[in-house]
Amino acid sequence: MNAKWSLLVAGLSGAAGVSLGAFGAHALKERLVAKGNDAKWATAVQYQMVHTLALLGISIMLSGGAGKLTPFMKKRLSLASALFTAGIVCFSGSIYLLCFVGGTPPAKIVGPITPLGGVMLIGGWLSLVTLALDDVRGL
């Protein structure tokens, strides 16, 4: 993902995260509490917003805010951006969906997507670690 796409996704994800947080705290509050899903919803919002900020930081770096980037750095930042985006959709998105479907049969399909999303989020962070390791080797 390039700087423009990372910024676009960060903006959309941030707006969605704030909206879903407010929706869960107000319009859905009684339903979420009754089903014991209020903490799950809050976790989904929290992870979405933290990784949205990471996407924003990546977009700033890709747009030149971190100085001159090597092709390797651009690839790693783009990979991290793609992994964060997919991770937000799979991790937070599946939790939002599970809060609605509960123990119904779709939960058996959607449930395994949550840890896959978590692995993608971790992969995004590890992609950033490779930048630091490459920089250390280059000193």
GROMACS .gro file of N, CA and C in nm:
model
  417
    1MET      N    1   0.084  -0.118   0.000
    1MET     CA    2   0.000   0.000   0.000
    1MET      C    3   0.089   0.124   0.000
    2ASN      N    4   0.051   0.221  -0.079
    2ASN     CA    5   0.127   0.346  -0.081
    2ASN      C    6   0.072   0.443   0.025
    3ALA      N    7   0.134   0.560   0.034
    3ALA     CA    8   0.097   0.658   0.137
    3ALA      C    9  -0.049   0.698   0.127
    4LYS      N   10  -0.096   0.721   0.005
    4LYS     CA   11  -0.234   0.767  -0.014
    4LYS      C   12  -0.334   0.661   0.033
    5TRP      N   13  -0.310   0.535  -0.004
    5TRP     CA   14  -0.401   0.427   0.036
    5TRP      C   15  -0.396   0.405   0.187
    6SER      N   16  -0.277   0.411   0.245
    6SER     CA   17  -0.265   0.394   0.389
    6SER      C   18  -0.341   0.504   0.463
    7LEU      N   19  -0.329   0.627   0.413
    7LEU     CA   20  -0.401   0.739   0.474
    7LEU      C   21  -0.552   0.724   0.457
    8LEU      N   22  -0.594   0.682   0.339
    8LEU     CA   23  -0.737   0.659   0.315
    8LEU      C   24  -0.793   0.554   0.409
    9VAL      N   25  -0.723   0.441   0.421
    9VAL     CA   26  -0.769   0.334   0.510
    9VAL      C   27  -0.767   0.381   0.655
   10ALA      N   28  -0.662   0.455   0.694
   10ALA     CA   29  -0.656   0.506   0.831
   10ALA      C   30  -0.774   0.598   0.860
   11GLY      N   31  -0.805   0.686   0.767
   11GLY     CA   32  -0.918   0.777   0.786
   11GLY      C   33  -1.051   0.704   0.798
   12LEU      N   34  -1.073   0.610   0.708
   12LEU     CA   35  -1.198   0.533   0.711
   12LEU      C   36  -1.207   0.446   0.836
   13SER      N   37  -1.097   0.382   0.870
   13SER     CA   38  -1.095   0.296   0.988
   13SER      C   39  -1.112   0.376   1.116
   14GLY      N   40  -1.050   0.494   1.122
   14GLY     CA   41  -1.067   0.580   1.239
   14GLY      C   42  -1.210   0.626   1.256
   15ALA      N   43  -1.271   0.668   1.145
   15ALA     CA   44  -1.411   0.712   1.150
   15ALA      C   45  -1.502   0.595   1.191
   16ALA      N   46  -1.476   0.479   1.133
   16ALA     CA   47  -1.557   0.361   1.167
   16ALA      C   48  -1.535   0.321   1.313
   17GLY      N   49  -1.411   0.328   1.360
   17GLY     CA   50  -1.382   0.291   1.499
   17GLY      C   51  -1.452   0.380   1.599
   18VAL      N   52  -1.448   0.511   1.574
   18VAL     CA   53  -1.518   0.605   1.664
   18VAL      C   54  -1.669   0.580   1.659
   19SER      N   55  -1.720   0.559   1.539
   19SER     CA   56  -1.865   0.534   1.522
   19SER      C   57  -1.906   0.405   1.592
   20LEU      N   58  -1.829   0.299   1.571
   20LEU     CA   59  -1.863   0.170   1.633
   20LEU      C   60  -1.848   0.176   1.785
   21GLY      N   61  -1.749   0.251   1.833
   21GLY     CA   62  -1.734   0.269   1.977
   21GLY      C   63  -1.854   0.340   2.037
   22ALA      N   64  -1.897   0.447   1.971
   22ALA     CA   65  -2.014   0.521   2.020
   22ALA      C   66  -2.141   0.436   2.008
   23PHE      N   67  -2.153   0.364   1.898
   23PHE     CA   68  -2.269   0.278   1.876
   23PHE      C   69  -2.277   0.172   1.987
   24GLY      N   70  -2.162   0.112   2.020
   24GLY     CA   71  -2.159   0.011   2.125
   24GLY      C   72  -2.184   0.068   2.264
   25ALA      N   73  -2.142   0.192   2.286
   25ALA     CA   74  -2.159   0.253   2.418
   25ALA      C   75  -2.298   0.309   2.440
   26HIS      N   76  -2.372   0.330   2.331
   26HIS     CA   77  -2.504   0.392   2.344
   26HIS      C   78  -2.614   0.305   2.287
   27ALA      N   79  -2.626   0.299   2.157
   27ALA     CA   80  -2.739   0.229   2.093
   27ALA      C   81  -2.740   0.078   2.122
   28LEU      N   82  -2.623   0.017   2.128
   28LEU     CA   83  -2.617  -0.129   2.149
   28LEU      C   84  -2.587  -0.169   2.293
   29LYS      N   85  -2.569  -0.071   2.380
   29LYS     CA   86  -2.521  -0.100   2.515
   29LYS      C   87  -2.603  -0.208   2.586
   30GLU      N   88  -2.734  -0.192   2.590
   30GLU     CA   89  -2.818  -0.290   2.661
   30GLU      C   90  -2.804  -0.429   2.602
   31ARG      N   91  -2.804  -0.437   2.469
   31ARG     CA   92  -2.793  -0.567   2.402
   31ARG      C   93  -2.657  -0.632   2.429
   32LEU      N   94  -2.550  -0.552   2.420
   32LEU     CA   95  -2.416  -0.607   2.442
   32LEU      C   96  -2.398  -0.653   2.587
   33VAL      N   97  -2.445  -0.573   2.682
   33VAL     CA   98  -2.434  -0.609   2.824
   33VAL      C   99  -2.517  -0.734   2.852
   34ALA      N  100  -2.638  -0.740   2.799
   34ALA     CA  101  -2.726  -0.854   2.824
   34ALA      C  102  -2.664  -0.986   2.775
   35LYS      N  103  -2.591  -0.978   2.666
   35LYS     CA  104  -2.528  -1.099   2.612
   35LYS      C  105  -2.385  -1.118   2.661
   36GLY      N  106  -2.338  -1.026   2.746
   36GLY     CA  107  -2.201  -1.035   2.798
   36GLY      C  108  -2.095  -1.004   2.693
   37ASN      N  109  -2.133  -0.924   2.593
   37ASN     CA  110  -2.040  -0.893   2.484
   37ASN      C  111  -1.983  -0.752   2.488
   38ASP      N  112  -2.012  -0.677   2.594
   38ASP     CA  113  -1.966  -0.539   2.598
   38ASP      C  114  -1.813  -0.528   2.602
   39ALA      N  115  -1.747  -0.616   2.676
   39ALA     CA  116  -1.601  -0.613   2.682
   39ALA      C  117  -1.540  -0.656   2.549
   40LYS      N  118  -1.604  -0.752   2.482
   40LYS     CA  119  -1.555  -0.797   2.351
   40LYS      C  120  -1.564  -0.683   2.250
   41TRP      N  121  -1.676  -0.614   2.251
   41TRP     CA  122  -1.695  -0.501   2.159
   41TRP      C  123  -1.589  -0.394   2.185
   42ALA      N  124  -1.566  -0.364   2.313
   42ALA     CA  125  -1.467  -0.262   2.349
   42ALA      C  126  -1.327  -0.304   2.304
   43THR      N  127  -1.295  -0.433   2.315
   43THR     CA  128  -1.165  -0.483   2.269
   43THR      C  129  -1.151  -0.465   2.119
   44ALA      N  130  -1.256  -0.497   2.044
   44ALA     CA  131  -1.253  -0.481   1.898
   44ALA      C  132  -1.228  -0.334   1.861
   45VAL      N  133  -1.298  -0.243   1.928
   45VAL     CA  134  -1.280  -0.100   1.901
   45VAL      C  135  -1.138  -0.057   1.936
   46GLN      N  136  -1.089  -0.101   2.051
   46GLN     CA  137  -0.955  -0.063   2.096
   46GLN      C  138  -0.849  -0.109   1.996
   47TYR      N  139  -0.855  -0.234   1.954
   47TYR     CA  140  -0.756  -0.285   1.859
   47TYR      C  141  -0.768  -0.214   1.724
   48GLN      N  142  -0.890  -0.186   1.683
   48GLN     CA  143  -0.908  -0.114   1.557
   48GLN      C  144  -0.843   0.023   1.564
   49MET      N  145  -0.865   0.095   1.673
   49MET     CA  146  -0.812   0.230   1.683
   49MET      C  147  -0.659   0.233   1.698
   50VAL      N  148  -0.603   0.140   1.774
   50VAL     CA  149  -0.458   0.136   1.790
   50VAL      C  150  -0.392   0.110   1.654
   51HIS      N  151  -0.447   0.018   1.579
   51HIS     CA  152  -0.385  -0.015   1.450
   51HIS      C  153  -0.418   0.088   1.342
   52THR      N  154  -0.524   0.163   1.362
   52THR     CA  155  -0.552   0.276   1.275
   52THR      C  156  -0.444   0.383   1.292
   53LEU      N  157  -0.403   0.406   1.416
   53LEU     CA  158  -0.295   0.502   1.441
   53LEU      C  159  -0.164   0.453   1.380
   54ALA      N  160  -0.141   0.322   1.385
   54ALA     CA  161  -0.022   0.267   1.321
   54ALA      C  162  -0.027   0.291   1.170
   55LEU      N  163  -0.143   0.272   1.110
   55LEU     CA  164  -0.160   0.300   0.966
   55LEU      C  165  -0.134   0.447   0.935
   56LEU      N  166  -0.180   0.534   1.021
   56LEU     CA  167  -0.157   0.677   1.002
   56LEU      C  168  -0.007   0.707   1.006
   57GLY      N  169   0.063   0.648   1.102
   57GLY     CA  170   0.208   0.666   1.110
   57GLY      C  171   0.280   0.614   0.987
   58ILE      N  172   0.236   0.501   0.937
   58ILE     CA  173   0.297   0.444   0.816
   58ILE      C  174   0.272   0.535   0.696
   59SER      N  175   0.153   0.590   0.687
   59SER     CA  176   0.123   0.679   0.574
   59SER      C  177   0.212   0.803   0.579
   60ILE      N  178   0.239   0.853   0.698
   60ILE     CA  179   0.329   0.968   0.713
   60ILE      C  180   0.470   0.931   0.671
   61MET      N  181   0.515   0.814   0.713
   61MET     CA  182   0.649   0.769   0.675
   61MET      C  183   0.660   0.749   0.524
   62LEU      N  184   0.558   0.687   0.465
   62LEU     CA  185   0.562   0.661   0.321
   62LEU      C  186   0.554   0.789   0.238
   63SER      N  187   0.496   0.894   0.296
   63SER     CA  188   0.485   1.019   0.222
   63SER      C  189   0.609   1.107   0.236
   64GLY      N  190   0.712   1.055   0.302
   64GLY     CA  191   0.837   1.129   0.314
   64GLY      C  192   0.862   1.188   0.450
   65GLY      N  193   0.772   1.167   0.544
   65GLY     CA  194   0.788   1.223   0.677
   65GLY      C  195   0.901   1.162   0.756
   66ALA      N  196   0.956   1.050   0.707
   66ALA     CA  197   1.067   0.985   0.776
   66ALA      C  198   1.197   1.003   0.700
   67GLY      N  199   1.198   1.096   0.606
   67GLY     CA  200   1.317   1.115   0.524
   67GLY      C  201   1.317   1.021   0.404
   68LYS      N  202   1.433   1.006   0.345
   68LYS     CA  203   1.445   0.923   0.226
   68LYS      C  204   1.434   0.775   0.263
   69LEU      N  205   1.345   0.706   0.196
   69LEU     CA  206   1.325   0.563   0.221
   69LEU      C  207   1.387   0.481   0.109
   70THR      N  208   1.452   0.373   0.148
   70THR     CA  209   1.505   0.280   0.048
   70THR      C  210   1.390   0.197  -0.006
   71PRO      N  211   1.407   0.131  -0.120
   71PRO     CA  212   1.302   0.041  -0.170
   71PRO      C  213   1.263  -0.067  -0.069
   72PHE      N  214   1.363  -0.119   0.004
   72PHE     CA  215   1.335  -0.219   0.108
   72PHE      C  216   1.242  -0.162   0.214
   73MET      N  217   1.271  -0.041   0.258
   73MET     CA  218   1.189   0.023   0.361
   73MET      C  219   1.046   0.043   0.312
   74LYS      N  220   1.032   0.089   0.189
   74LYS     CA  221   0.899   0.110   0.132
   74LYS      C  222   0.821  -0.021   0.125
   75LYS      N  223   0.889  -0.129   0.086
   75LYS     CA  224   0.822  -0.260   0.078
   75LYS      C  225   0.777  -0.306   0.216
   76ARG      N  226   0.862  -0.290   0.316
   76ARG     CA  227   0.827  -0.333   0.452
   76ARG      C  228   0.713  -0.249   0.509
   77LEU      N  229   0.717  -0.120   0.485
   77LEU     CA  230   0.609  -0.033   0.532
   77LEU      C  231   0.478  -0.066   0.462
   78SER      N  232   0.486  -0.093   0.333
   78SER     CA  233   0.366  -0.130   0.257
   78SER      C  234   0.310  -0.263   0.305
   79LEU      N  235   0.400  -0.358   0.335
   79LEU     CA  236   0.357  -0.487   0.388
   79LEU      C  237   0.290  -0.469   0.524
   80ALA      N  238   0.351  -0.389   0.611
   80ALA     CA  239   0.292  -0.364   0.742
   80ALA      C  240   0.154  -0.300   0.727
   81SER      N  241   0.141  -0.206   0.636
   81SER     CA  242   0.014  -0.139   0.613
   81SER      C  243  -0.093  -0.239   0.568
   82ALA      N  244  -0.056  -0.327   0.474
   82ALA     CA  245  -0.151  -0.427   0.424
   82ALA      C  246  -0.189  -0.525   0.535
   83LEU      N  247  -0.092  -0.567   0.615
   83LEU     CA  248  -0.121  -0.660   0.724
   83LEU      C  249  -0.209  -0.596   0.831
   84PHE      N  250  -0.181  -0.470   0.865
   84PHE     CA  251  -0.266  -0.401   0.963
   84PHE      C  252  -0.409  -0.387   0.910
   85THR      N  253  -0.422  -0.353   0.783
   85THR     CA  254  -0.556  -0.337   0.724
   85THR      C  255  -0.632  -0.468   0.729
   86ALA      N  256  -0.570  -0.574   0.680
   86ALA     CA  257  -0.636  -0.706   0.681
   86ALA      C  258  -0.661  -0.752   0.824
   87GLY      N  259  -0.568  -0.724   0.913
   87GLY     CA  260  -0.584  -0.764   1.053
   87GLY      C  261  -0.699  -0.693   1.121
   88ILE      N  262  -0.715  -0.565   1.094
   88ILE     CA  263  -0.828  -0.490   1.150
   88ILE      C  264  -0.960  -0.550   1.102
   89VAL      N  265  -0.968  -0.575   0.973
   89VAL     CA  266  -1.092  -0.631   0.916
   89VAL      C  267  -1.121  -0.767   0.977
   90CYS      N  268  -1.021  -0.855   0.980
   90CYS     CA  269  -1.043  -0.991   1.029
   90CYS      C  270  -1.059  -0.997   1.181
   91PHE      N  271  -0.972  -0.928   1.255
   91PHE     CA  272  -0.979  -0.936   1.401
   91PHE      C  273  -1.099  -0.860   1.455
   92SER      N  274  -1.099  -0.729   1.436
   92SER     CA  275  -1.208  -0.649   1.491
   92SER      C  276  -1.340  -0.680   1.422
   93GLY      N  277  -1.335  -0.694   1.290
   93GLY     CA  278  -1.458  -0.722   1.215
   93GLY      C  279  -1.526  -0.851   1.260
   94SER      N  280  -1.446  -0.955   1.283
   94SER     CA  281  -1.506  -1.081   1.326
   94SER      C  282  -1.564  -1.071   1.468
   95ILE      N  283  -1.499  -0.993   1.553
   95ILE     CA  284  -1.554  -0.974   1.689
   95ILE      C  285  -1.685  -0.898   1.683
   96TYR      N  286  -1.690  -0.792   1.602
   96TYR     CA  287  -1.817  -0.720   1.587
   96TYR      C  288  -1.927  -0.815   1.541
   97LEU      N  289  -1.895  -0.896   1.443
   97LEU     CA  290  -1.994  -0.990   1.389
   97LEU      C  291  -2.034  -1.095   1.493
   98LEU      N  292  -1.936  -1.147   1.566
   98LEU     CA  293  -1.966  -1.247   1.669
   98LEU      C  294  -2.055  -1.190   1.779
   99CYS      N  295  -2.041  -1.062   1.808
   99CYS     CA  296  -2.128  -0.999   1.908
   99CYS      C  297  -2.274  -1.001   1.864
  100PHE      N  298  -2.296  -1.007   1.733
  100PHE     CA  299  -2.433  -1.012   1.681
  100PHE      C  300  -2.484  -1.153   1.664
  101VAL      N  301  -2.402  -1.245   1.613
  101VAL     CA  302  -2.451  -1.380   1.582
  101VAL      C  303  -2.442  -1.473   1.702
  102GLY      N  304  -2.359  -1.437   1.800
  102GLY     CA  305  -2.350  -1.518   1.922
  102GLY      C  306  -2.317  -1.663   1.894
  103GLY      N  307  -2.394  -1.754   1.952
  103GLY     CA  308  -2.367  -1.897   1.939
  103GLY      C  309  -2.434  -1.963   1.821
  104THR      N  310  -2.484  -1.886   1.726
  104THR     CA  311  -2.549  -1.944   1.609
  104THR      C  312  -2.445  -2.010   1.519
  105PRO      N  313  -2.489  -2.094   1.425
  105PRO     CA  314  -2.394  -2.165   1.337
  105PRO      C  315  -2.292  -2.076   1.265
  106PRO      N  316  -2.325  -1.952   1.224
  106PRO     CA  317  -2.220  -1.871   1.160
  106PRO      C  318  -2.100  -1.844   1.250
  107ALA      N  319  -2.119  -1.855   1.382
  107ALA     CA  320  -2.009  -1.832   1.475
  107ALA      C  321  -1.897  -1.933   1.453
  108LYS      N  322  -1.933  -2.055   1.410
  108LYS     CA  323  -1.832  -2.157   1.384
  108LYS      C  324  -1.746  -2.120   1.264
  109ILE      N  325  -1.802  -2.043   1.173
  109ILE     CA  326  -1.727  -1.999   1.055
  109ILE      C  327  -1.648  -1.872   1.087
  110VAL      N  328  -1.712  -1.779   1.155
  110VAL     CA  329  -1.651  -1.650   1.183
  110VAL      C  330  -1.548  -1.659   1.295
  111GLY      N  331  -1.571  -1.742   1.395
  111GLY     CA  332  -1.483  -1.754   1.510
  111GLY      C  333  -1.335  -1.772   1.478
  112PRO      N  334  -1.300  -1.865   1.388
  112PRO     CA  335  -1.157  -1.885   1.357
  112PRO      C  336  -1.092  -1.768   1.285
  113ILE      N  337  -1.170  -1.675   1.234
  113ILE     CA  338  -1.113  -1.560   1.163
  113ILE      C  339  -1.046  -1.463   1.262
  114THR      N  340  -1.096  -1.460   1.385
  114THR     CA  341  -1.042  -1.367   1.485
  114THR      C  342  -0.893  -1.391   1.511
  115PRO      N  343  -0.851  -1.515   1.544
  115PRO     CA  344  -0.707  -1.534   1.566
  115PRO      C  345  -0.624  -1.513   1.439
  116LEU      N  346  -0.680  -1.543   1.324
  116LEU     CA  347  -0.609  -1.516   1.199
  116LEU      C  348  -0.583  -1.366   1.185
  117GLY      N  349  -0.683  -1.286   1.219
  117GLY     CA  350  -0.665  -1.141   1.218
  117GLY      C  351  -0.558  -1.097   1.317
  118GLY      N  352  -0.555  -1.161   1.433
  118GLY     CA  353  -0.453  -1.130   1.533
  118GLY      C  354  -0.313  -1.160   1.481
  119VAL      N  355  -0.299  -1.271   1.410
  119VAL     CA  356  -0.170  -1.307   1.351
  119VAL      C  357  -0.129  -1.202   1.248
  120MET      N  358  -0.224  -1.153   1.171
  120MET     CA  359  -0.194  -1.048   1.073
  120MET      C  360  -0.147  -0.920   1.142
  121LEU      N  361  -0.212  -0.884   1.251
  121LEU     CA  362  -0.170  -0.764   1.326
  121LEU      C  363  -0.028  -0.782   1.380
  122ILE      N  364   0.000  -0.898   1.435
  122ILE     CA  365   0.136  -0.926   1.484
  122ILE      C  366   0.235  -0.920   1.368
  123GLY      N  367   0.196  -0.976   1.254
  123GLY     CA  368   0.283  -0.972   1.136
  123GLY      C  369   0.315  -0.830   1.092
  124GLY      N  370   0.218  -0.741   1.104
  124GLY     CA  371   0.242  -0.601   1.071
  124GLY      C  372   0.348  -0.540   1.160
  125TRP      N  373   0.338  -0.569   1.289
  125TRP     CA  374   0.439  -0.517   1.382
  125TRP      C  375   0.576  -0.578   1.355
  126LEU      N  376   0.579  -0.707   1.325
  126LEU     CA  377   0.707  -0.772   1.296
  126LEU      C  378   0.768  -0.720   1.167
  127SER      N  379   0.685  -0.681   1.073
  127SER     CA  380   0.735  -0.620   0.951
  127SER      C  381   0.808  -0.489   0.984
  128LEU      N  382   0.756  -0.416   1.080
  128LEU     CA  383   0.823  -0.293   1.124
  128LEU      C  384   0.955  -0.324   1.195
  129VAL      N  385   0.957  -0.436   1.269
  129VAL     CA  386   1.081  -0.477   1.336
  129VAL      C  387   1.191  -0.501   1.234
  130THR      N  388   1.156  -0.559   1.118
  130THR     CA  389   1.258  -0.585   1.016
  130THR      C  390   1.322  -0.455   0.967
  131LEU      N  391   1.248  -0.347   0.971
  131LEU     CA  392   1.307  -0.216   0.935
  131LEU      C  393   1.415  -0.177   1.035
  132ALA      N  394   1.385  -0.195   1.161
  132ALA     CA  395   1.483  -0.160   1.265
  132ALA      C  396   1.605  -0.249   1.255
  133LEU      N  397   1.584  -0.377   1.233
  133LEU     CA  398   1.698  -0.470   1.224
  133LEU      C  399   1.785  -0.437   1.103
  134ASP      N  400   1.722  -0.404   0.991
  134ASP     CA  401   1.798  -0.368   0.871
  134ASP      C  402   1.876  -0.240   0.896
  135ASP      N  403   1.818  -0.145   0.968
  135ASP     CA  404   1.884  -0.020   0.998
  135ASP      C  405   2.004  -0.044   1.089
  136VAL      N  406   1.989  -0.134   1.185
  136VAL     CA  407   2.098  -0.166   1.278
  136VAL      C  408   2.214  -0.230   1.200
  137ARG      N  409   2.183  -0.320   1.107
  137ARG     CA  410   2.288  -0.383   1.027
  137ARG      C  411   2.359  -0.283   0.938
  138GLY      N  412   2.286  -0.178   0.897
  138GLY     CA  413   2.343  -0.079   0.807
  138GLY      C  414   2.435   0.022   0.875
  139LEU      N  415   2.439   0.020   1.011
  139LEU     CA  416   2.525   0.116   1.082
  139LEU      C  417   2.670   0.081   1.074
   0.00000   0.00000   0.00000
